[in-house]
CSV table of C-alpha atoms in Angstrom, one decimal:
chain,number,residue,atom,x,y,z
A,1,MET,CA,134.2,164.3,177.5
A,2,ASN,CA,131.8,161.7,178.8
A,3,PRO,CA,132.3,158.1,177.7
A,4,VAL,CA,129.1,158.1,175.5
A,5,ARG,CA,130.4,161.1,173.5
A,6,LYS,CA,133.9,159.7,173.3
A,7,ASN,CA,132.3,156.6,171.8
A,8,ARG,CA,130.3,158.6,169.3
A,9,LEU,CA,133.4,160.5,168.3
A,10,ARG,CA,135.3,157.3,167.8
A,11,ILE,CA,132.5,156.0,165.5
A,12,VAL,CA,132.4,159.2,163.5
A,13,LEU,CA,136.2,158.9,163.1
A,14,TYR,CA,135.8,155.3,161.9
A,15,ILE,CA,133.2,156.4,159.3
A,16,VAL,CA,135.3,159.3,158.1
A,17,PHE,CA,138.4,157.0,157.9
A,18,GLY,CA,136.5,154.2,156.2
A,19,SER,CA,134.9,156.4,153.6
A,20,SER,CA,138.1,158.2,152.8
A,21,LEU,CA,139.8,154.9,152.4
A,22,ALA,CA,137.1,153.8,150.0
A,23,ALA,CA,137.5,157.0,148.0
A,24,VAL,CA,141.3,156.7,147.8
A,25,LEU,CA,141.0,153.1,146.7
A,26,GLY,CA,138.4,154.1,144.1
A,27,LEU,CA,140.7,156.9,142.8
A,28,MET,CA,143.6,154.4,142.7
A,29,ALA,CA,141.4,152.1,140.6
A,30,LEU,CA,140.7,154.9,138.2
A,31,ASP,CA,144.3,155.8,138.0
A,32,GLU,CA,145.2,152.2,137.3
A,33,ASN,CA,142.8,152.1,134.4
A,34,MET,CA,144.5,155.1,133.0
A,35,ASN,CA,147.4,152.8,132.0
A,36,TYR,CA,145.7,152.3,128.7
A,37,PHE,CA,145.7,149.0,127.0
A,38,TYR,CA,147.5,148.6,123.7
A,39,SER,CA,147.7,145.7,121.3
A,40,PRO,CA,151.0,144.8,119.6
A,41,VAL,CA,149.9,146.3,116.3
A,42,GLU,CA,149.1,149.6,118.0
A,43,LEU,CA,152.5,149.5,119.9
A,44,ALA,CA,154.3,148.8,116.6
A,45,ALA,CA,152.5,151.7,114.9
A,46,GLY,CA,153.8,154.0,117.7
A,47,LYS,CA,150.4,154.8,119.1
A,48,ALA,CA,151.6,154.4,122.6
A,49,PRO,CA,153.6,157.1,124.5
A,50,VAL,CA,157.2,156.3,125.3
A,51,ASP,CA,158.3,156.3,128.9
A,52,LYS,CA,154.7,156.2,130.3
A,53,THR,CA,153.2,153.2,132.1
A,54,ILE,CA,151.0,151.2,129.6
A,55,ARG,CA,149.6,147.8,129.3
A,56,GLY,CA,150.5,145.6,126.3
A,57,GLY,CA,148.6,142.4,125.8
A,58,GLY,CA,148.8,139.5,123.4
A,59,LEU,CA,149.7,135.9,122.9
A,60,VAL,CA,153.3,134.8,123.8
A,61,VAL,CA,155.0,133.8,120.5
A,62,VAL,CA,155.8,130.1,120.6
A,63,GLY,CA,159.6,129.7,120.9
A,64,SER,CA,160.3,133.3,121.8
A,65,HIS,CA,160.7,132.9,125.6
A,66,GLN,CA,164.3,133.2,126.7
A,67,ARG,CA,165.4,133.0,130.3
A,68,ASP,CA,168.8,134.3,131.5
A,69,THR,CA,170.6,131.5,133.3
A,70,GLN,CA,172.3,133.9,135.7
A,71,SER,CA,169.5,136.2,136.7
A,72,LEU,CA,165.7,136.4,136.6
A,73,ALA,CA,165.8,138.3,133.4
A,74,ASN,CA,163.3,137.1,130.8
A,75,THR,CA,162.6,138.1,127.2
A,76,PHE,CA,159.7,137.0,125.1
A,77,SER,CA,157.5,138.4,122.3
A,78,ILE,CA,153.8,139.0,122.2
A,79,THR,CA,151.7,139.1,119.1
A,80,ASP,CA,148.1,139.7,118.0
A,81,GLY,CA,148.7,137.9,114.7
A,82,GLN,CA,149.7,141.2,113.0
A,83,ALA,CA,152.7,142.6,114.8
A,84,ILE,CA,155.2,141.3,117.2
A,85,ILE,CA,156.5,143.2,120.2
A,86,LYS,CA,159.5,142.2,122.3
A,87,VAL,CA,159.0,142.3,126.1
A,88,HIS,CA,161.7,142.4,128.8
A,89,TYR,CA,160.8,141.3,132.3
A,90,THR,CA,163.0,140.7,135.3
A,91,GLY,CA,161.3,138.6,138.0
A,92,ILE,CA,159.4,135.4,138.5
A,93,LEU,CA,156.8,134.8,135.8
A,94,PRO,CA,153.4,133.6,136.9
A,95,ASP,CA,152.6,129.9,136.8
A,96,LEU,CA,150.1,130.5,134.1
A,97,PHE,CA,152.7,132.1,131.8
A,98,ARG,CA,153.0,129.8,128.8
A,99,GLU,CA,154.0,130.1,125.2
A,100,GLY,CA,150.9,130.4,123.0
A,101,GLN,CA,148.9,131.7,126.0
A,102,GLY,CA,147.6,135.3,126.5
A,103,VAL,CA,149.5,137.7,128.8
A,104,ILE,CA,149.3,141.3,129.8
A,105,ALA,CA,152.6,143.1,130.3
A,106,VAL,CA,152.5,146.3,132.4
A,107,GLY,CA,155.5,148.6,131.8
A,108,LYS,CA,157.1,151.3,129.7
A,109,LEU,CA,158.2,151.4,126.0
A,110,ASN,CA,161.8,152.1,125.4
A,111,ALA,CA,163.3,154.1,122.6
A,112,SER,CA,163.6,151.0,120.3
A,113,GLY,CA,160.0,150.1,120.8
A,114,GLU,CA,160.5,147.3,123.2
A,115,LEU,CA,158.3,146.9,126.3
A,116,ILE,CA,160.2,147.0,129.6
A,117,ALA,CA,157.6,145.3,131.9
A,118,ASP,CA,157.5,145.6,135.7
A,119,GLN,CA,154.6,143.2,135.9
A,120,VAL,CA,153.4,140.3,133.8
A,121,LEU,CA,149.9,139.0,134.3
A,122,ALA,CA,148.5,135.7,133.0
A,123,LYS,CA,144.9,134.7,132.9
A,124,HIS,CA,143.4,131.3,133.6
A,125,ASP,CA,140.2,129.9,132.1
A,126,GLU,CA,137.6,128.0,134.2
A,127,ASN,CA,139.0,124.6,133.4
A,128,TYR,CA,140.9,122.7,136.0
A,129,MET,CA,142.7,119.5,134.9
A,130,PRO,CA,145.1,117.1,136.5
A,131,PRO,CA,148.4,116.6,134.4
A,132,GLU,CA,147.6,112.9,133.9
A,133,VAL,CA,144.3,113.7,132.3
A,134,GLU,CA,145.9,116.2,130.0
A,135,GLY,CA,148.5,113.6,129.0
A,136,ALA,CA,145.8,111.0,128.2
A,137,LEU,CA,143.8,113.5,126.1
A,138,LYS,CA,147.0,114.4,124.2
A,139,GLN,CA,147.7,110.7,123.5
A,140,ALA,CA,144.1,110.1,122.3
A,141,GLY,CA,144.7,112.9,119.8
A,142,HIS,CA,142.1,115.3,121.2
A,143,PRO,CA,142.4,118.4,119.0
A,144,ASP,CA,142.4,120.8,121.9
A,145,TYR,CA,145.4,119.3,123.6
A,146,SER,CA,147.6,118.5,120.6
A,147,SER,CA,150.1,121.2,121.4
A,148,SER,CA,152.2,121.7,124.5
A,149,SER,CA,149.8,124.2,125.9
A,150,SER,CA,146.0,124.6,126.0
A,151,PRO,CA,144.3,126.2,123.0
A,152,ALA,CA,145.4,129.8,122.6
A,153,THR,CA,142.7,132.3,123.4
A,154,VAL,CA,143.1,136.0,122.9
A,155,THR,CA,142.5,137.4,126.4
A,156,ASN,CA,141.3,140.8,125.3
B,1,MET,CA,147.6,110.0,149.0
B,2,TYR,CA,148.5,112.0,145.9
B,3,PHE,CA,152.0,112.9,147.3
B,4,GLU,CA,154.9,110.4,147.4
B,5,SER,CA,156.1,111.5,150.9
B,6,TRP,CA,155.2,113.7,153.8
B,7,ALA,CA,158.0,116.0,152.8
B,8,ASP,CA,156.4,116.4,149.4
B,9,PHE,CA,153.0,117.0,151.1
B,10,TRP,CA,154.4,119.9,153.2
B,11,ALA,CA,156.3,121.3,150.3
B,12,MET,CA,153.3,121.4,148.0
B,13,GLY,CA,155.6,121.6,145.0
B,14,LYS,CA,157.0,125.1,145.2
B,15,HIS,CA,153.8,126.5,146.6
B,16,GLY,CA,154.0,125.4,150.3
B,17,LEU,CA,154.1,128.9,151.7
B,18,TYR,CA,151.1,130.0,149.7
B,19,VAL,CA,148.9,127.0,150.3
B,20,TRP,CA,149.7,126.7,154.1
B,21,SER,CA,149.3,130.4,154.8
B,22,CYS,CA,145.8,130.3,153.2
B,23,TYR,CA,144.8,127.3,155.4
B,24,GLY,CA,146.4,129.0,158.4
B,25,ILE,CA,144.4,132.2,157.8
B,26,ALA,CA,141.2,130.2,157.3
B,27,ALA,CA,141.8,128.5,160.7
B,28,VAL,CA,142.3,131.8,162.4
B,29,VAL,CA,139.1,133.2,160.9
B,30,MET,CA,137.1,130.1,161.9
B,31,ILE,CA,138.5,130.1,165.5
B,32,TYR,CA,137.7,133.8,165.8
B,33,ASN,CA,134.1,133.2,164.7
B,34,ILE,CA,133.7,130.5,167.4
B,35,TRP,CA,135.6,132.3,170.1
B,36,VAL,CA,133.8,135.7,170.0
B,37,PRO,CA,130.2,134.5,170.8
B,38,LEU,CA,131.5,132.0,173.4
B,39,ALA,CA,133.5,134.7,175.2
B,40,GLN,CA,130.5,137.0,175.0
B,41,GLN,CA,128.2,134.4,176.5
B,42,LYS,CA,130.7,133.7,179.3
B,43,ARG,CA,131.0,137.4,180.1
B,44,PHE,CA,127.3,137.7,180.3
B,45,LYS,CA,126.9,134.8,182.6
B,46,GLN,CA,129.6,136.1,184.9
B,47,ARG,CA,128.0,139.5,185.1
B,48,TYR,CA,124.7,137.9,185.8
B,49,LEU,CA,126.2,135.8,188.7
B,50,ARG,CA,127.7,138.9,190.2
B,51,GLN,CA,124.4,140.7,190.0
B,52,LEU,CA,122.7,137.7,191.8
B,53,ARG,CA,125.3,137.8,194.5
B,54,ARG,CA,124.8,141.5,195.0
B,55,GLU,CA,121.1,141.1,195.3
B,56,ALA,CA,121.6,138.3,197.9
B,57,GLN,CA,123.8,140.5,200.0
B,58,GLN,CA,121.4,143.4,200.0
B,59,GLN,CA,118.6,141.2,201.3
C,1,MET,CA,99.1,128.0,155.1
C,2,ASN,CA,100.2,127.4,158.6
C,3,TRP,CA,102.2,130.3,160.0
C,4,THR,CA,102.9,128.9,163.5
C,5,TRP,CA,106.5,128.1,162.6
C,6,PHE,CA,107.1,131.7,161.5
C,7,HIS,CA,105.7,133.0,164.8
C,8,LYS,CA,107.6,130.4,166.8
C,9,LEU,CA,110.8,131.4,165.0
C,10,GLY,CA,110.1,135.0,166.0
C,11,SER,CA,110.2,134.0,169.7
C,12,PRO,CA,113.7,134.4,171.2
C,13,LYS,CA,112.9,132.0,174.0
C,14,TRP,CA,111.7,129.3,171.6
C,15,PHE,CA,114.8,129.7,169.4
C,16,TYR,CA,117.1,129.6,172.4
C,17,GLU,CA,115.6,126.3,173.6
C,18,ILE,CA,115.4,124.6,170.2
C,19,SER,CA,118.8,125.7,169.0
C,20,SER,CA,120.5,124.0,172.0
C,21,ARG,CA,119.2,120.7,170.6
C,22,TRP,CA,120.4,121.5,167.0
C,23,LEU,CA,123.8,122.7,168.0
C,24,PRO,CA,125.6,119.5,168.8
C,25,TRP,CA,124.5,117.8,165.6
C,26,LEU,CA,125.5,120.8,163.5
C,27,VAL,CA,128.9,120.9,165.2
C,28,ILE,CA,129.5,117.2,164.4
C,29,LEU,CA,128.3,117.6,160.8
C,30,SER,CA,130.4,120.6,160.1
C,31,LEU,CA,133.5,119.1,161.6
C,32,LEU,CA,133.0,115.9,159.6
C,33,LEU,CA,132.5,117.7,156.4
C,34,LEU,CA,135.3,120.2,156.9
C,35,VAL,CA,137.9,117.6,157.9
C,36,THR,CA,136.9,115.2,155.1
C,37,GLY,CA,136.9,118.0,152.5
C,38,VAL,CA,140.1,119.6,153.5
C,39,VAL,CA,142.1,116.4,153.9
C,40,TRP,CA,140.7,115.1,150.6
C,41,GLY,CA,141.5,118.4,148.8
C,42,LEU,CA,145.0,118.8,150.3
C,43,ALA,CA,146.3,115.3,150.2
C,44,PHE,CA,144.3,113.2,147.8
C,45,ALA,CA,143.0,115.4,145.0
C,46,PRO,CA,145.4,115.5,142.0
C,47,ALA,CA,147.6,118.6,141.2
C,48,GLU,CA,146.5,121.0,138.4
C,49,ARG,CA,148.4,120.8,135.1
C,50,PHE,CA,149.4,124.6,135.0
C,51,GLN,CA,149.1,125.7,138.6
C,52,GLY,CA,150.5,122.6,140.3
C,53,ASN,CA,149.5,122.4,144.0
C,54,SER,CA,148.7,126.1,144.5
C,55,TYR,CA,145.2,125.5,143.2
C,56,ARG,CA,144.4,123.6,146.4
C,57,ILE,CA,143.7,127.1,147.8
C,58,ILE,CA,140.4,126.7,145.9
C,59,TYR,CA,139.0,124.5,148.8
C,60,ILE,CA,139.1,127.5,151.1
C,61,HIS,CA,138.8,130.4,148.6
C,62,VAL,CA,135.6,129.3,146.8
C,63,PRO,CA,133.6,128.2,149.9
C,64,ALA,CA,134.6,131.4,151.7
C,65,ALA,CA,133.5,133.6,148.7
C,66,PHE,CA,130.2,131.7,148.3
C,67,LEU,CA,129.5,132.0,152.0
C,68,ALA,CA,130.4,135.7,152.0
C,69,GLN,CA,127.7,136.3,149.4
C,70,ALA,CA,125.1,133.9,150.8
C,71,THR,CA,125.5,135.5,154.3
C,72,TYR,CA,124.9,138.9,152.7
C,73,VAL,CA,121.7,137.8,151.0
C,74,PHE,CA,120.5,136.2,154.3
C,75,MET,CA,121.4,139.4,156.2
C,76,ALA,CA,119.5,141.5,153.8
C,77,ILE,CA,116.4,139.2,153.9
C,78,ALA,CA,116.5,139.1,157.7
C,79,GLY,CA,116.8,142.9,157.7
C,80,GLY,CA,113.9,143.2,155.3
C,81,VAL,CA,111.7,140.9,157.4
C,82,GLY,CA,112.6,143.0,160.4
C,83,LEU,CA,111.6,146.1,158.6
C,84,ILE,CA,108.3,144.8,157.5
C,85,TRP,CA,107.1,142.6,160.4
C,86,ARG,CA,109.1,144.4,163.1
C,87,MET,CA,110.3,140.9,164.1
C,88,LYS,CA,112.9,141.1,166.9
C,89,MET,CA,114.5,137.8,166.0
C,90,ALA,CA,115.0,138.9,162.3
C,91,GLU,CA,116.7,142.1,163.5
C,92,ILE,CA,119.0,140.1,165.8
C,93,ALA,CA,119.8,137.7,163.0
C,94,ALA,CA,120.7,140.5,160.6
C,95,SER,CA,123.0,142.1,163.2
C,96,CYS,CA,124.7,138.7,163.9
C,97,CYS,CA,125.3,138.0,160.2
C,98,ALA,CA,127.4,141.1,159.5
C,99,PRO,CA,130.6,140.2,161.4
C,100,ILE,CA,130.5,136.6,160.2
C,101,GLY,CA,130.0,137.7,156.6
C,102,ALA,CA,132.7,140.4,156.9
C,103,SER,CA,135.2,137.8,158.2
C,104,PHE,CA,134.5,135.4,155.3
C,105,THR,CA,134.7,138.2,152.7
C,106,LEU,CA,138.1,139.1,154.2
C,107,LEU,CA,139.1,135.4,154.0
C,108,ALA,CA,138.1,135.2,150.4
C,109,LEU,CA,140.0,138.4,149.5
C,110,LEU,CA,143.2,137.3,151.4
C,111,THR,CA,143.2,133.7,150.0
C,112,GLY,CA,142.5,135.2,146.5
C,113,ALA,CA,145.5,137.5,146.9
C,114,ILE,CA,147.8,134.7,148.1
C,115,TRP,CA,146.6,132.5,145.2
C,116,GLY,CA,146.9,135.3,142.6
C,117,LYS,CA,150.5,136.1,143.3
C,118,PRO,CA,152.1,132.9,142.0
C,119,THR,CA,149.3,132.2,139.5
C,120,TRP,CA,148.5,135.5,137.8
C,121,GLY,CA,151.6,137.4,138.8
C,122,ALA,CA,149.9,139.9,141.1
C,123,TRP,CA,148.5,140.1,144.6
C,124,TRP,CA,145.8,142.4,143.6
C,125,VAL,CA,144.4,143.9,140.3
C,126,TRP,CA,141.5,146.3,140.0
C,127,ASP,CA,139.3,144.0,138.0
C,128,ALA,CA,135.6,143.9,138.4
C,129,ARG,CA,135.4,140.7,140.4
C,130,LEU,CA,138.0,141.7,143.0
C,131,THR,CA,136.7,145.3,143.3
C,132,SER,CA,133.1,144.2,143.8
C,133,MET,CA,134.2,141.8,146.5
C,134,LEU,CA,136.1,144.6,148.2
C,135,ILE,CA,132.8,146.7,148.0
C,136,LEU,CA,131.0,143.7,149.7
C,137,LEU,CA,133.5,144.0,152.6
C,138,PHE,CA,132.9,147.8,152.9
C,139,LEU,CA,129.1,147.1,152.9
C,140,TYR,CA,129.5,144.7,155.8
C,141,LEU,CA,131.7,147.2,157.6
C,142,GLY,CA,129.3,150.0,156.9
C,143,PHE,CA,126.4,147.9,158.2
C,144,MET,CA,128.3,147.2,161.4
C,145,ALA,CA,129.3,150.9,161.8
C,146,LEU,CA,125.7,151.9,161.4
C,147,GLN,CA,124.6,149.4,164.0
C,148,ALA,CA,127.2,150.7,166.5
C,149,ALA,CA,126.5,154.4,165.8
C,150,ILE,CA,122.9,154.3,166.7
C,151,ASP,CA,122.1,153.7,170.4
C,152,ASN,CA,118.4,152.8,170.0
C,153,LYS,CA,118.4,149.2,168.9
C,154,LYS,CA,115.2,149.5,166.9
C,155,THR,CA,116.3,152.6,164.9
C,156,ALA,CA,119.7,150.9,164.4
C,157,ALA,CA,118.1,147.8,163.0
C,158,ARG,CA,115.9,149.8,160.6
C,159,ALA,CA,118.7,152.1,159.3
C,160,SER,CA,121.1,149.2,158.8
C,161,ALA,CA,118.4,147.0,157.1
C,162,VAL,CA,117.9,149.8,154.5
C,163,LEU,CA,121.7,149.8,153.9
C,164,ALA,CA,121.7,146.0,153.6
C,165,LEU,CA,118.9,146.1,151.1
C,166,VAL,CA,120.4,148.8,149.0
C,167,GLY,CA,123.7,146.9,149.0
C,168,LEU,CA,122.0,143.8,147.7
C,169,VAL,CA,122.5,145.1,144.2
C,170,ASN,CA,126.2,144.3,144.6
C,171,ILE,CA,125.5,140.5,144.8
C,172,PRO,CA,124.5,140.0,141.1
C,173,ILE,CA,127.4,142.4,140.1
C,174,ILE,CA,129.8,140.1,141.9
C,175,LYS,CA,128.3,137.0,140.3
C,176,TYR,CA,128.3,138.3,136.7
C,177,SER,CA,131.3,140.5,136.9
C,178,VAL,CA,133.5,137.9,135.2
C,179,ASP,CA,131.0,137.6,132.3
C,180,TRP,CA,130.1,141.3,131.9
C,181,TRP,CA,133.7,142.7,132.0
C,182,PHE,CA,137.1,141.5,131.0
C,183,THR,CA,138.6,140.3,134.2
C,184,LEU,CA,141.8,138.6,135.2
C,185,HIS,CA,139.6,136.4,137.4
C,186,GLN,CA,138.4,133.3,135.5
C,187,THR,CA,134.7,132.6,134.9
C,188,ALA,CA,132.8,130.3,137.1
C,189,SER,CA,134.0,126.6,137.2
C,190,ILE,CA,131.0,125.3,139.0
C,191,LYS,CA,127.5,126.3,137.9
C,192,LEU,CA,124.1,125.0,138.9
C,193,THR,CA,123.0,124.2,135.3
C,194,GLU,CA,126.2,122.7,134.0
C,195,LYS,CA,128.7,120.0,134.8
C,196,PRO,CA,131.7,121.5,136.7
C,197,ALA,CA,134.7,122.4,134.5
C,198,MET,CA,136.9,120.1,136.5
C,199,PRO,CA,137.1,116.3,137.0
C,200,ALA,CA,135.2,114.6,139.8
C,201,GLU,CA,138.3,113.9,141.9
C,202,MET,CA,138.7,117.7,142.1
C,203,TYR,CA,135.1,118.8,142.6
C,204,TYR,CA,134.0,116.2,145.1
C,205,PRO,CA,136.2,117.6,147.9
C,206,LEU,CA,135.2,121.1,146.8
C,207,PHE,CA,131.5,120.3,147.3
C,208,ILE,CA,132.2,118.7,150.6
C,209,CYS,CA,134.1,121.8,151.7
C,210,LEU,CA,131.2,124.0,150.5
C,211,ALA,CA,128.7,122.0,152.6
C,212,GLY,CA,131.1,122.2,155.5
C,213,PHE,CA,131.4,126.0,155.3
C,214,TYR,CA,127.6,126.3,155.2
C,215,CYS,CA,127.2,124.1,158.3
C,216,PHE,CA,130.0,126.0,160.0
C,217,PHE,CA,128.1,129.2,159.3
C,218,ALA,CA,124.9,127.7,160.8
C,219,VAL,CA,127.0,126.9,164.0
C,220,VAL,CA,128.6,130.3,164.4
C,221,LEU,CA,125.4,132.1,163.6
C,222,ILE,CA,123.5,130.1,166.2
C,223,LEU,CA,126.3,130.8,168.8
C,224,ARG,CA,126.1,134.5,168.1
C,225,LEU,CA,122.3,134.5,168.2
C,226,ARG,CA,122.2,132.8,171.5
C,227,ALA,CA,124.7,135.2,173.0
C,228,GLU,CA,122.8,138.2,171.6
C,229,ILE,CA,119.5,136.8,172.8
C,230,LEU,CA,120.8,136.5,176.3
C,231,HIS,CA,122.1,140.0,176.2
C,232,ARG,CA,118.9,141.6,174.8
C,233,GLU,CA,116.5,139.6,176.9
C,234,HIS,CA,118.4,139.7,180.2
C,235,LYS,CA,115.5,141.5,182.0
C,236,THR,CA,112.9,138.9,180.9
C,237,GLY,CA,111.6,136.2,183.2
C,238,TRP,CA,112.7,133.3,181.2
C,239,VAL,CA,116.4,134.4,181.0
C,240,LYS,CA,116.3,135.0,184.8
C,241,ALA,CA,114.8,131.5,185.4
C,242,LEU,CA,117.4,129.9,183.0
C,243,MET,CA,120.3,131.6,184.8
C,244,SER,CA,119.1,130.8,188.3
C,245,ASN,CA,118.7,127.2,187.3
C,246,LYS,CA,122.3,127.1,186.0
C,247,CYS,CA,123.8,129.0,188.9
């Protein structure tokens, strides 16, 4: 094969490889979206399948977060104001995980209706603030910063 | 400086690895962007010099 | 309207000469801005209340993402000018933009992943912002592949310009993805029309870094253009004269 043709062959291979990679990634994205999203009230009503990967989202109930002192095991509860679902997660929680804040737990329901998560995602809003400023706002009695966390927003 | 000490600065709380790897990758990307055209220009000039020398020999 | 500047810009020789005068100033400016912005952002800006120090990645991530999109728009416009006016300099500019834009898209994706792991709890999620940025990377790579696949420079420039223009639709999708869909990625903190959603001691270094990245882009684009001009014009008299002067 002459060098020009070899070069062309390489380019064609690149294009085939690139487009198949894009297709695989696209399919993976679709697959990921198949893990359907359930709110706590739907989970409590048994609308979600047991032992299949699902996403449960809601606000972390204030005071519900418990961390095992020996391991990385965490338990907390999520709520949408109507039902409360207990979540078990072993691993390091994201920095944005806070009681009163919205989270998404990806995992499987067990027989007793508790979510065994293998991933916990927390969302940030567009506001960035140094800790000192937050303290000052709290002291001044700013309504948004009166609790230990920022105002709870439902992330769904 | 916002940090109390140099050790604190390098540690970046518990996020040192994340922050410094990002800045490291950024440095690599920037150096790559400078290096590629400079190397290309150098290669071109060398090839041109060789060509000039060949032409001089032929004459 | 006086169009001489437009025609002058279209002349590779004129550009090669004038850019050698711009280059040192741009290098100094981008160095000053980048060093100031990065040192300020890393060492002097305060930590964030929830994220701690990991948010300092913003000083790389946001300028890289902005530049990735701006470069694409510039590339598509240059491609369009090349299509319409058959202007050689515009074709060269479009082909030089692609690798720069691709590298900054990759930088934005990588820094985003590294930032996302401790902050959100995942390296990657298939949300609309992240996916549309990945598509931007594929558009750049497709543009470069198309350029490489076609031997005739003129045909290559035209075909890839069409691809660049079609892909332009992705830019508003990236920008508004966080508003149109539910994404893990937060909405924009800095907007043209509003005050930034962060205090001045955080956004001053961010704006300096942004300006620094844009100046850096100008520097590396000019470097690439000069190398490409020499390569494409090596048979012309002025390049021969230039080279014999130097040698």
